[in-house]
PDB file of C-alpha atoms in Angstrom:
ATOM      1  CA  UNK T1204     -41.967   1.703 -22.031  1.00 38.00           C
ATOM      2  CA  UNK T1205     -38.531   0.106 -22.270  1.00 39.00           C
ATOM      3  CA  UNK T1206     -37.531  -2.017 -19.262  1.00 41.00           C
ATOM      4  CA  UNK T1207     -34.065  -1.501 -17.801  1.00 44.00           C
ATOM      5  CA  UNK T1208     -31.990  -4.491 -16.835  1.00 47.00           C
ATOM      6  CA  UNK T1209     -30.591  -4.646 -13.297  1.00 45.00           C
ATOM      7  CA  UNK T1210     -27.096  -4.314 -14.742  1.00 46.00           C
ATOM      8  CA  UNK T1211     -28.028  -1.109 -16.598  1.00 48.00           C
ATOM      9  CA  UNK T1212     -29.618   0.408 -13.514  1.00 47.00           C
ATOM     10  CA  UNK T1213     -26.572  -0.426 -11.418  1.00 49.00           C
ATOM     11  CA  UNK T1214     -24.262   1.008 -14.031  1.00 50.00           C
ATOM     12  CA  UNK T1215     -26.130   4.309 -14.145  1.00 49.00           C
ATOM     13  CA  UNK T1216     -25.891   4.533 -10.365  1.00 51.00           C
ATOM     14  CA  UNK T1217     -22.184   3.854 -10.401  1.00 52.00           C
ATOM     15  CA  UNK T1218     -21.593   6.436 -13.118  1.00 47.00           C
ATOM     16  CA  UNK T1219     -23.481   8.948 -10.968  1.00 53.00           C
ATOM     17  CA  UNK T1220     -21.240   8.239  -7.998  1.00 48.00           C
ATOM     18  CA  UNK T1221     -17.979   8.334  -9.882  1.00 45.00           C
ATOM     19  CA  UNK T1222     -18.470  11.011 -12.515  1.00 44.00           C
ATOM     20  CA  UNK T1223     -21.312  13.000 -10.982  1.00 49.00           C
ATOM     21  CA  UNK T1224     -24.788  13.322 -12.366  1.00 45.00           C
ATOM     22  CA  UNK T1225     -23.468  15.170 -15.386  1.00 45.00           C
ATOM     23  CA  UNK T1226     -21.742  11.964 -16.456  1.00 45.00           C
ATOM     24  CA  UNK T1227     -24.854   9.975 -15.747  1.00 48.00           C
ATOM     25  CA  UNK T1228     -26.800  12.334 -18.003  1.00 47.00           C
ATOM     26  CA  UNK T1229     -24.884  10.956 -20.946  1.00 42.00           C
ATOM     27  CA  UNK T1230     -26.369   7.590 -20.142  1.00 44.00           C
ATOM     28  CA  UNK T1231     -29.816   9.150 -20.009  1.00 48.00           C
ATOM     29  CA  UNK T1232     -29.390  10.507 -23.510  1.00 43.00           C
ATOM     30  CA  UNK T1233     -28.560   7.018 -24.712  1.00 43.00           C
ATOM     31  CA  UNK T1234     -31.863   5.766 -23.320  1.00 45.00           C
ATOM     32  CA  UNK T1235     -30.466   4.069 -20.226  1.00 43.00           C
ATOM     33  CA  UNK T1236     -31.481   6.838 -17.825  1.00 48.00           C
ATOM     34  CA  UNK T1237     -35.007   6.287 -16.543  1.00 56.00           C
ATOM     35  CA  UNK T1238     -37.230   6.964 -13.559  1.00 61.00           C
ATOM     36  CA  UNK T1239     -36.972   3.249 -12.842  1.00 67.00           C
ATOM     37  CA  UNK T1240     -33.372   3.884 -11.793  1.00 63.00           C
ATOM     38  CA  UNK T1241     -34.490   6.060  -8.905  1.00 61.00           C
ATOM     39  CA  UNK T1242     -37.204   3.618  -7.892  1.00 69.00           C
ATOM     40  CA  UNK T1243     -34.827   0.686  -7.990  1.00 67.00           C
ATOM     41  CA  UNK T1244     -32.199   2.447  -5.870  1.00 63.00           C
ATOM     42  CA  UNK T1245     -34.786   3.546  -3.319  1.00 67.00           C
ATOM     43  CA  UNK T1246     -35.915  -0.037  -3.013  1.00 75.00           C
ATOM     44  CA  UNK T1247     -32.387  -1.472  -2.999  1.00 71.00           C
ATOM     45  CA  UNK T1248     -30.070   1.117  -1.359  1.00 68.00           C
ATOM     46  CA  UNK T1249     -27.537  -1.504  -0.331  1.00 72.00           C
ATOM     47  CA  UNK T1250     -26.515  -1.941  -3.951  1.00 66.00           C
ATOM     48  CA  UNK T1251     -24.593   1.372  -3.887  1.00 63.00           C
ATOM     49  CA  UNK T1252     -21.824   0.347  -1.460  1.00 64.00           C
ATOM     50  CA  UNK T1253     -21.668  -3.011  -3.222  1.00 64.00           C
ATOM     51  CA  UNK T1254     -21.152  -1.262  -6.557  1.00 57.00           C
ATOM     52  CA  UNK T1255     -18.511   1.050  -5.158  1.00 53.00           C
ATOM     53  CA  UNK T1256     -16.681  -1.837  -3.467  1.00 54.00           C
ATOM     54  CA  UNK T1257     -16.696  -3.833  -6.681  1.00 56.00           C
ATOM     55  CA  UNK T1258     -15.479  -0.845  -8.687  1.00 53.00           C
ATOM     56  CA  UNK T1259     -12.676  -0.176  -6.187  1.00 55.00           C
ATOM     57  CA  UNK T1260     -11.653  -3.829  -6.340  1.00 57.00           C
ATOM     58  CA  UNK T1261     -11.484  -3.715 -10.131  1.00 58.00           C
ATOM     59  CA  UNK T1262      -9.416  -0.542 -10.008  1.00 60.00           C
ATOM     60  CA  UNK T1263      -7.038  -2.132  -7.477  1.00 59.00           C
ATOM     61  CA  UNK T1264      -6.600  -5.195  -9.661  1.00 63.00           C
ATOM     62  CA  UNK T1265      -5.783  -3.006 -12.648  1.00 63.00           C
ATOM     63  CA  UNK T1266      -3.208  -1.003 -10.684  1.00 65.00           C
ATOM     64  CA  UNK T1267      -1.610  -4.151  -9.279  1.00 65.00           C
ATOM     65  CA  UNK T1268      -1.378  -5.602 -12.774  1.00 63.00           C
ATOM     66  CA  UNK T1269       0.779  -2.613 -13.754  1.00 67.00           C
ATOM     67  CA  UNK T1270       3.481  -3.596 -11.257  1.00 70.00           C
ATOM     68  CA  UNK T1271       3.008  -7.352 -11.686  1.00 65.00           C
ATOM     69  CA  UNK T1272       5.166  -9.385  -9.297  1.00 77.00           C
ATOM     70  CA  UNK T1273       7.782  -6.672  -8.850  1.00 88.00           C
ATOM     71  CA  UNK T1274       6.083  -5.060  -5.888  1.00 93.00           C
ATOM     72  CA  UNK T1275       6.234  -8.238  -3.787  1.00 94.00           C
ATOM     73  CA  UNK T1276       9.844  -8.942  -4.729  1.00 94.00           C
ATOM     74  CA  UNK T1277      11.868  -7.444  -1.867  1.00 96.00           C
ATOM     75  CA  UNK T1278      15.127  -5.602  -2.005  1.00 97.00           C
ATOM     76  CA  UNK T1279      17.550  -8.265  -0.685  1.00 97.00           C
ATOM     77  CA  UNK T1280      17.251  -8.344   3.087  1.00 97.00           C
ATOM     78  CA  UNK T1281      14.523  -5.687   3.439  1.00 98.00           C
ATOM     79  CA  UNK T1282      12.095  -8.120   5.026  1.00 98.00           C
ATOM     80  CA  UNK T1283      10.423  -8.473   8.405  1.00 98.00           C
ATOM     81  CA  UNK T1284       8.688 -11.561   9.725  1.00 97.00           C
ATOM     82  CA  UNK T1285       9.195 -14.898   7.992  1.00 98.00           C
ATOM     83  CA  UNK T1286      11.454 -14.563   4.904  1.00 96.00           C
ATOM     84  CA  UNK T1287       9.881 -17.751   3.551  1.00 96.00           C
ATOM     85  CA  UNK T1288       6.324 -16.830   4.483  1.00 97.00           C
ATOM     86  CA  UNK T1289       3.485 -17.863   2.211  1.00 96.00           C
ATOM     87  CA  UNK T1290       1.466 -14.674   2.813  1.00 97.00           C
ATOM     88  CA  UNK T1291       3.044 -11.352   1.847  1.00 97.00           C
ATOM     89  CA  UNK T1292       2.317  -7.919   3.266  1.00 98.00           C
ATOM     90  CA  UNK T1293       4.005  -5.055   1.418  1.00 97.00           C
ATOM     91  CA  UNK T1294       4.490  -1.765   3.243  1.00 98.00           C
ATOM     92  CA  UNK T1295       5.568   1.490   1.607  1.00 98.00           C
ATOM     93  CA  UNK T1296       7.108   3.436   4.459  1.00 98.00           C
ATOM     94  CA  UNK T1297       9.077   6.552   5.403  1.00 98.00           C
ATOM     95  CA  UNK T1298      11.152   7.078   8.560  1.00 98.00           C
ATOM     96  CA  UNK T1299       9.934  10.671   8.711  1.00 97.00           C
ATOM     97  CA  UNK T1300       6.289   9.593   8.745  1.00 97.00           C
ATOM     98  CA  UNK T1301       4.577   9.721  12.147  1.00 96.00           C
ATOM     99  CA  UNK T1302       1.857   7.310  11.030  1.00 97.00           C
ATOM    100  CA  UNK T1303       4.509   4.845   9.837  1.00 97.00           C
ATOM    101  CA  UNK T1304       6.059   4.996  13.295  1.00 96.00           C
ATOM    102  CA  UNK T1305       2.641   4.367  14.830  1.00 96.00           C
ATOM    103  CA  UNK T1306       2.083   1.412  12.477  1.00 97.00           C
ATOM    104  CA  UNK T1307       5.327  -0.261  13.485  1.00 96.00           C
ATOM    105  CA  UNK T1308       3.671  -1.850  16.517  1.00 96.00           C
ATOM    106  CA  UNK T1309       0.924  -3.202  14.271  1.00 97.00           C
ATOM    107  CA  UNK T1310       3.469  -4.867  11.993  1.00 98.00           C
ATOM    108  CA  UNK T1311       5.303  -6.375  14.954  1.00 97.00           C
ATOM    109  CA  UNK T1312       2.043  -7.769  16.339  1.00 98.00           C
ATOM    110  CA  UNK T1313       1.054  -9.155  12.939  1.00 98.00           C
ATOM    111  CA  UNK T1314       4.355 -10.964  12.413  1.00 98.00           C
ATOM    112  CA  UNK T1315       4.089 -12.439  15.906  1.00 98.00           C
ATOM    113  CA  UNK T1316       0.509 -13.609  15.334  1.00 98.00           C
ATOM    114  CA  UNK T1317       1.098 -14.910  11.788  1.00 98.00           C
ATOM    115  CA  UNK T1318       4.167 -17.172  11.519  1.00 97.00           C
ATOM    116  CA  UNK T1319       3.538 -17.521   7.775  1.00 97.00           C
ATOM    117  CA  UNK T1320       3.689 -13.738   7.169  1.00 98.00           C
ATOM    118  CA  UNK T1321       6.460 -12.127   5.139  1.00 98.00           C
ATOM    119  CA  UNK T1322       6.583  -8.334   5.333  1.00 98.00           C
ATOM    120  CA  UNK T1323       8.272  -6.672   2.363  1.00 98.00           C
ATOM    121  CA  UNK T1324       9.390  -3.147   3.223  1.00 98.00           C
ATOM    122  CA  UNK T1325       9.578  -0.695   0.342  1.00 98.00           C
ATOM    123  CA  UNK T1326      11.481   2.442   1.275  1.00 98.00           C
ATOM    124  CA  UNK T1327       9.582   5.446  -0.080  1.00 98.00           C
ATOM    125  CA  UNK T1328      11.152   8.627   1.359  1.00 97.00           C
ATOM    126  CA  UNK T1329       8.721  11.452   0.723  1.00 96.00           C
ATOM    127  CA  UNK T1330       9.458  13.610   3.774  1.00 94.00           C
ATOM    128  CA  UNK T1331      12.381  16.004   3.979  1.00 88.00           C
ATOM    129  CA  UNK T1332      15.552  14.299   5.189  1.00 88.00           C
ATOM    130  CA  UNK T1333      14.156  10.779   4.776  1.00 96.00           C
ATOM    131  CA  UNK T1334      16.208   9.933   1.691  1.00 97.00           C
ATOM    132  CA  UNK T1335      19.434   9.402   3.659  1.00 97.00           C
ATOM    133  CA  UNK T1336      17.675   7.196   6.219  1.00 98.00           C
ATOM    134  CA  UNK T1337      16.075   5.110   3.468  1.00 98.00           C
ATOM    135  CA  UNK T1338      19.425   4.521   1.762  1.00 98.00           C
ATOM    136  CA  UNK T1339      21.058   3.554   5.061  1.00 98.00           C
ATOM    137  CA  UNK T1340      18.200   1.112   5.681  1.00 98.00           C
ATOM    138  CA  UNK T1341      18.913  -0.505   2.313  1.00 98.00           C
ATOM    139  CA  UNK T1342      22.613  -0.622   3.197  1.00 98.00           C
ATOM    140  CA  UNK T1343      21.667  -2.361   6.445  1.00 98.00           C
ATOM    141  CA  UNK T1344      19.574  -4.840   4.454  1.00 98.00           C
ATOM    142  CA  UNK T1345      22.609  -5.643   2.301  1.00 97.00           C
ATOM    143  CA  UNK T1346      24.475  -6.517   5.500  1.00 98.00           C
ATOM    144  CA  UNK T1347      21.668  -8.565   7.034  1.00 97.00           C
ATOM    145  CA  UNK T1348      20.931  -5.880   9.648  1.00 98.00           C
ATOM    146  CA  UNK T1349      17.703  -4.439   8.291  1.00 98.00           C
ATOM    147  CA  UNK T1350      15.385  -5.235  11.202  1.00 97.00           C
ATOM    148  CA  UNK T1351      17.868  -3.856  13.704  1.00 98.00           C
ATOM    149  CA  UNK T1352      18.287  -0.589  11.807  1.00 98.00           C
ATOM    150  CA  UNK T1353      14.569  -0.301  11.020  1.00 98.00           C
ATOM    151  CA  UNK T1354      13.619  -0.535  14.687  1.00 97.00           C
ATOM    152  CA  UNK T1355      16.427   1.731  15.903  1.00 98.00           C
ATOM    153  CA  UNK T1356      15.653   4.383  13.289  1.00 98.00           C
ATOM    154  CA  UNK T1357      12.033   4.623  14.342  1.00 97.00           C
ATOM    155  CA  UNK T1358      13.070   4.616  18.013  1.00 96.00           C
ATOM    156  CA  UNK T1359      15.502   7.489  17.448  1.00 96.00           C
ATOM    157  CA  UNK T1360      12.904   9.841  16.042  1.00 93.00           C
ATOM    158  CA  UNK T1361      12.849  12.014  12.904  1.00 94.00           C
ATOM    159  CA  UNK T1362      15.634  11.236  10.420  1.00 96.00           C
ATOM    160  CA  UNK T1363      18.663  13.471  10.685  1.00 96.00           C
ATOM    161  CA  UNK T1364      22.379  12.734  10.478  1.00 96.00           C
ATOM    162  CA  UNK T1365      22.812  12.095  14.207  1.00 97.00           C
ATOM    163  CA  UNK T1366      19.796   9.786  14.442  1.00 97.00           C
ATOM    164  CA  UNK T1367      20.802   7.874  11.314  1.00 98.00           C
ATOM    165  CA  UNK T1368      24.369   7.335  12.548  1.00 97.00           C
ATOM    166  CA  UNK T1369      23.065   6.314  15.969  1.00 98.00           C
ATOM    167  CA  UNK T1370      20.693   3.753  14.426  1.00 98.00           C
ATOM    168  CA  UNK T1371      23.513   2.426  12.246  1.00 98.00           C
ATOM    169  CA  UNK T1372      25.707   1.971  15.315  1.00 98.00           C
ATOM    170  CA  UNK T1373      22.920   0.232  17.243  1.00 98.00           C
ATOM    171  CA  UNK T1374      22.366  -2.119  14.302  1.00 98.00           C
ATOM    172  CA  UNK T1375      26.091  -2.884  14.058  1.00 98.00           C
ATOM    173  CA  UNK T1376      26.442  -1.774  10.449  1.00 97.00           C
ATOM    174  CA  UNK T1377      29.842  -1.630   8.758  1.00 98.00           C
ATOM    175  CA  UNK T1378      29.800   2.092   7.981  1.00 97.00           C
ATOM    176  CA  UNK T1379      32.519   1.969   5.341  1.00 97.00           C
ATOM    177  CA  UNK T1380      30.565  -0.575   3.302  1.00 97.00           C
ATOM    178  CA  UNK T1381      27.326   1.250   4.009  1.00 98.00           C
ATOM    179  CA  UNK T1382      28.663   4.565   2.696  1.00 96.00           C
ATOM    180  CA  UNK T1383      29.792   2.879  -0.507  1.00 97.00           C
ATOM    181  CA  UNK T1384      26.287   1.568  -1.059  1.00 97.00           C
ATOM    182  CA  UNK T1385      24.591   4.847  -0.103  1.00 97.00           C
ATOM    183  CA  UNK T1386      26.531   6.581  -2.880  1.00 96.00           C
ATOM    184  CA  UNK T1387      25.797   3.874  -5.442  1.00 96.00           C
ATOM    185  CA  UNK T1388      23.442   3.812  -8.411  1.00 97.00           C
ATOM    186  CA  UNK T1389      21.881   0.692  -6.904  1.00 97.00           C
ATOM    187  CA  UNK T1390      20.547   2.721  -3.980  1.00 97.00           C
ATOM    188  CA  UNK T1391      19.203   5.455  -6.263  1.00 97.00           C
ATOM    189  CA  UNK T1392      17.586   2.903  -8.547  1.00 97.00           C
ATOM    190  CA  UNK T1393      15.779   1.141  -5.701  1.00 98.00           C
ATOM    191  CA  UNK T1394      14.263   4.351  -4.364  1.00 98.00           C
ATOM    192  CA  UNK T1395      13.281   5.511  -7.860  1.00 97.00           C
ATOM    193  CA  UNK T1396      11.670   2.141  -8.548  1.00 96.00           C
ATOM    194  CA  UNK T1397       9.706   2.301  -5.307  1.00 97.00           C
ATOM    195  CA  UNK T1398       8.461   5.784  -6.155  1.00 96.00           C
ATOM    196  CA  UNK T1399       7.359   4.649  -9.600  1.00 93.00           C
ATOM    197  CA  UNK T1400       5.504   1.663  -8.162  1.00 93.00           C
ATOM    198  CA  UNK T1401       3.827   3.831  -5.527  1.00 94.00           C
ATOM    199  CA  UNK T1402       2.608   6.253  -8.180  1.00 91.00           C
ATOM    200  CA  UNK T1403       1.398   3.442 -10.436  1.00 90.00           C
ATOM    201  CA  UNK T1404      -0.542   2.035  -7.508  1.00 91.00           C
ATOM    202  CA  UNK T1405      -2.157   5.409  -6.889  1.00 89.00           C
ATOM    203  CA  UNK T1406      -0.675   5.893  -3.422  1.00 92.00           C
ATOM    204  CA  UNK T1407      -0.752   9.418  -2.057  1.00 92.00           C
ATOM    205  CA  UNK T1408       1.312   8.897   1.093  1.00 95.00           C
ATOM    206  CA  UNK T1409       2.727   6.557   3.695  1.00 97.00           C
ATOM    207  CA  UNK T1410       2.102   4.090   5.118  1.00 98.00           C
ATOM    208  CA  UNK T1411       0.528   2.261   2.203  1.00 96.00           C
ATOM    209  CA  UNK T1412      -0.010  -1.466   1.978  1.00 97.00           C
ATOM    210  CA  UNK T1413      -0.578  -4.347  -0.399  1.00 95.00           C
ATOM    211  CA  UNK T1414      -1.946  -7.679   0.786  1.00 94.00           C
ATOM    212  CA  UNK T1415      -2.969 -10.180  -1.837  1.00 90.00           C
ATOM    213  CA  UNK T1416      -5.261  -8.299  -4.195  1.00 86.00           C
ATOM    214  CA  UNK T1417      -5.995  -5.494  -1.722  1.00 91.00           C
ATOM    215  CA  UNK T1418      -4.512  -2.002  -1.846  1.00 91.00           C
ATOM    216  CA  UNK T1419      -4.786  -0.116   1.441  1.00 94.00           C
ATOM    217  CA  UNK T1420      -3.706   3.407   2.351  1.00 94.00           C
ATOM    218  CA  UNK T1421      -3.046   4.922   5.751  1.00 96.00           C
ATOM    219  CA  UNK T1422      -2.489   3.822   9.318  1.00 97.00           C
ATOM    220  CA  UNK T1423      -5.500   1.511   9.296  1.00 97.00           C
ATOM    221  CA  UNK T1424      -4.556  -0.502  12.356  1.00 97.00           C
ATOM    222  CA  UNK T1425      -3.808  -4.122  13.148  1.00 97.00           C
ATOM    223  CA  UNK T1426      -7.366  -5.425  12.821  1.00 98.00           C
ATOM    224  CA  UNK T1427      -7.858  -4.130   9.273  1.00 97.00           C
ATOM    225  CA  UNK T1428      -4.514  -5.509   8.140  1.00 98.00           C
ATOM    226  CA  UNK T1429      -5.256  -8.866   9.761  1.00 98.00           C
ATOM    227  CA  UNK T1430      -8.529  -9.054   7.834  1.00 97.00           C
ATOM    228  CA  UNK T1431      -6.628  -8.504   4.592  1.00 96.00           C
ATOM    229  CA  UNK T1432      -4.023 -11.102   5.552  1.00 98.00           C
ATOM    230  CA  UNK T1433      -6.743 -13.654   6.302  1.00 97.00           C
ATOM    231  CA  UNK T1434      -8.437 -12.921   2.984  1.00 95.00           C
ATOM    232  CA  UNK T1435      -5.144 -13.330   1.101  1.00 95.00           C
ATOM    233  CA  UNK T1436      -4.454 -16.594   2.900  1.00 94.00           C
ATOM    234  CA  UNK T1437      -7.890 -17.960   2.002  1.00 89.00           C
ATOM    235  CA  UNK T1438      -7.791 -16.876  -1.631  1.00 81.00           C
TER     236      UNK T1438
END
């Protein structure tokens, strides 16, 4: 009887998880499938989450490679925290996203607790009416007023014309210059680029995050993001 290597057994298990047992059957035909697989997994059940975690990490690395260093390169001024920070947290966000609004406090706490943290904000307007707010945020960034607008926009509530103009006034934006930018190809290009990067990274919504080699989706909370920041700092 042919003996299966540990690697082969693990691979069959991973194929089963990812592609279903129909996919794993193909491995059986090739001679890799064996009753020893079942026995090994029963004796070593902890290998399954380890396999999945390793597979997810490999997938994340491949997706990050597709956007190279572009994703951590901020639109000029669209930064929170330390602009010269040595650890970078990237957030894909939308002013119409309730979970993004909830996550704002987490980002504020993280920048306060980590003086070396640079937060790159990537405007990704996917909710109705968010496009105008995203472009105004970029206009604010061009004028060095991004943080002020970012905070005021979330404070004002869902993006609409009144709330956007109110946030712009609170931030002290030059509206004439801002309107020129909002109508520019530069604004359109930035939002299109962010959408392309988000899709390449496999994101399905906001907020979504990148820290070091980790890709994270959803409002995961301060503790989870801090863990990723610590891991990126130590890597």
